[in-house]
Amino acid sequence: MNKIEKKYDNANECPITTFMDKIGGKWKPVIVWLLLKNGTMRFNELDKGIAGITQKMLSQQLKSLEDENILKRVTYPVVPPKVEYSLTEKGKSLSEVLEQIMQWSINNL
């Protein structure tokens, strides 16, 4: 195993901490996973696909992922409003990482 070369004075300097801040938590990985597996989804589809999340929390998490350029939001000018969410290329690049986390979880937890 490689020796850790840098001692972090502050945990926020650690790349894993940064990852967990931006992509981690209870809901963001689930949202990304659903979009990886289903492609483009509407708000209500995401809401129905995630048991236990409130619409307010879903909105906050989607906004945060959009701010990080993980997903894109497309609004169509129709009544009632139609909004679709899909992953950006940056978001799609999380596929392998999430697959590995899932496999590790299955094997170890």
XYZ file of C-alpha atoms in Angstrom:
109
model
C 0.000 0.000 0.000
C 1.261 3.493 -0.818
C 2.284 5.728 2.029
C 0.094 8.795 2.531
C 2.277 11.656 1.378
C 0.388 14.624 2.760
C -0.849 15.285 6.249
C -3.995 17.388 6.142
C -4.093 20.193 8.679
C -7.792 20.551 8.041
C -10.161 17.732 7.076
C -11.723 20.011 4.449
C -8.471 19.798 2.469
C -8.977 16.070 1.951
C -10.356 15.171 -1.520
C -12.628 12.525 0.011
C -14.157 15.127 2.333
C -14.723 17.400 -0.653
C -16.390 14.543 -2.543
C -18.653 13.728 0.395
C -19.605 17.404 0.791
C -20.589 17.721 -2.858
C -21.960 14.277 -3.733
C -22.433 12.494 -0.399
C -25.235 12.514 2.104
C -28.468 10.623 2.342
C -30.157 11.701 -0.886
C -27.649 12.879 -3.508
C -26.170 9.448 -4.296
C -29.698 8.044 -4.681
C -30.675 10.854 -7.045
C -27.525 10.355 -9.133
C -28.040 6.581 -9.140
C -31.648 6.914 -10.338
C -30.584 9.246 -13.133
C -27.742 6.903 -14.110
C -30.154 3.976 -14.343
C -33.178 5.770 -15.840
C -31.742 8.638 -17.850
C -33.871 11.774 -17.932
C -36.512 11.978 -15.209
C -39.147 14.466 -14.166
C -39.437 15.826 -10.636
C -42.440 13.646 -9.765
C -40.688 10.524 -11.041
C -37.720 11.254 -8.787
C -40.069 11.995 -5.877
C -41.859 8.668 -6.333
C -38.561 6.831 -6.794
C -37.091 7.932 -3.455
C -39.022 6.744 -0.420
C -38.938 9.105 2.529
C -37.711 12.270 0.835
C -39.815 15.416 1.078
C -40.405 17.542 -1.991
C -38.599 20.432 -0.307
C -35.531 18.262 0.363
C -35.632 16.846 -3.166
C -35.719 20.381 -4.571
C -32.761 21.418 -2.405
C -30.710 18.376 -3.373
C -31.473 18.812 -7.083
C -30.471 22.487 -6.890
C -27.221 21.586 -5.139
C -26.377 18.939 -7.753
C -27.208 21.429 -10.495
C -24.916 24.026 -8.877
C -22.104 21.434 -8.905
C -22.758 20.730 -12.614
C -23.640 17.102 -11.814
C -27.081 17.356 -13.345
C -28.869 19.669 -15.699
C -32.397 20.958 -15.386
C -34.481 21.680 -18.461
C -37.720 23.633 -18.091
C -40.298 23.559 -20.865
C -42.619 26.556 -21.302
C -45.894 24.667 -20.982
C -48.798 24.650 -18.544
C -48.496 22.873 -16.196
C -44.727 23.387 -16.011
C -42.612 20.496 -17.237
C -39.131 20.118 -15.760
C -36.714 17.329 -16.595
C -33.455 16.365 -14.929
C -30.567 14.467 -16.471
C -26.906 13.959 -15.702
C -24.191 16.039 -17.275
C -21.035 14.352 -18.546
C -19.502 15.166 -15.165
C -22.449 13.442 -13.467
C -22.219 10.414 -15.747
C -18.564 10.064 -14.801
C -19.729 9.050 -11.292
C -21.072 5.754 -12.651
C -17.971 3.659 -11.988
C -17.415 5.169 -8.538
C -20.998 4.490 -7.457
C -20.863 0.960 -8.896
C -17.752 0.268 -6.827
C -19.327 1.716 -3.667
C -22.428 -0.389 -4.261
C -20.379 -3.551 -4.743
C -18.290 -2.849 -1.648
C -21.471 -2.307 0.357
C -22.976 -5.599 -0.884
C -19.781 -7.475 -0.012
C -19.090 -5.867 3.343
C -22.184 -4.449 4.962
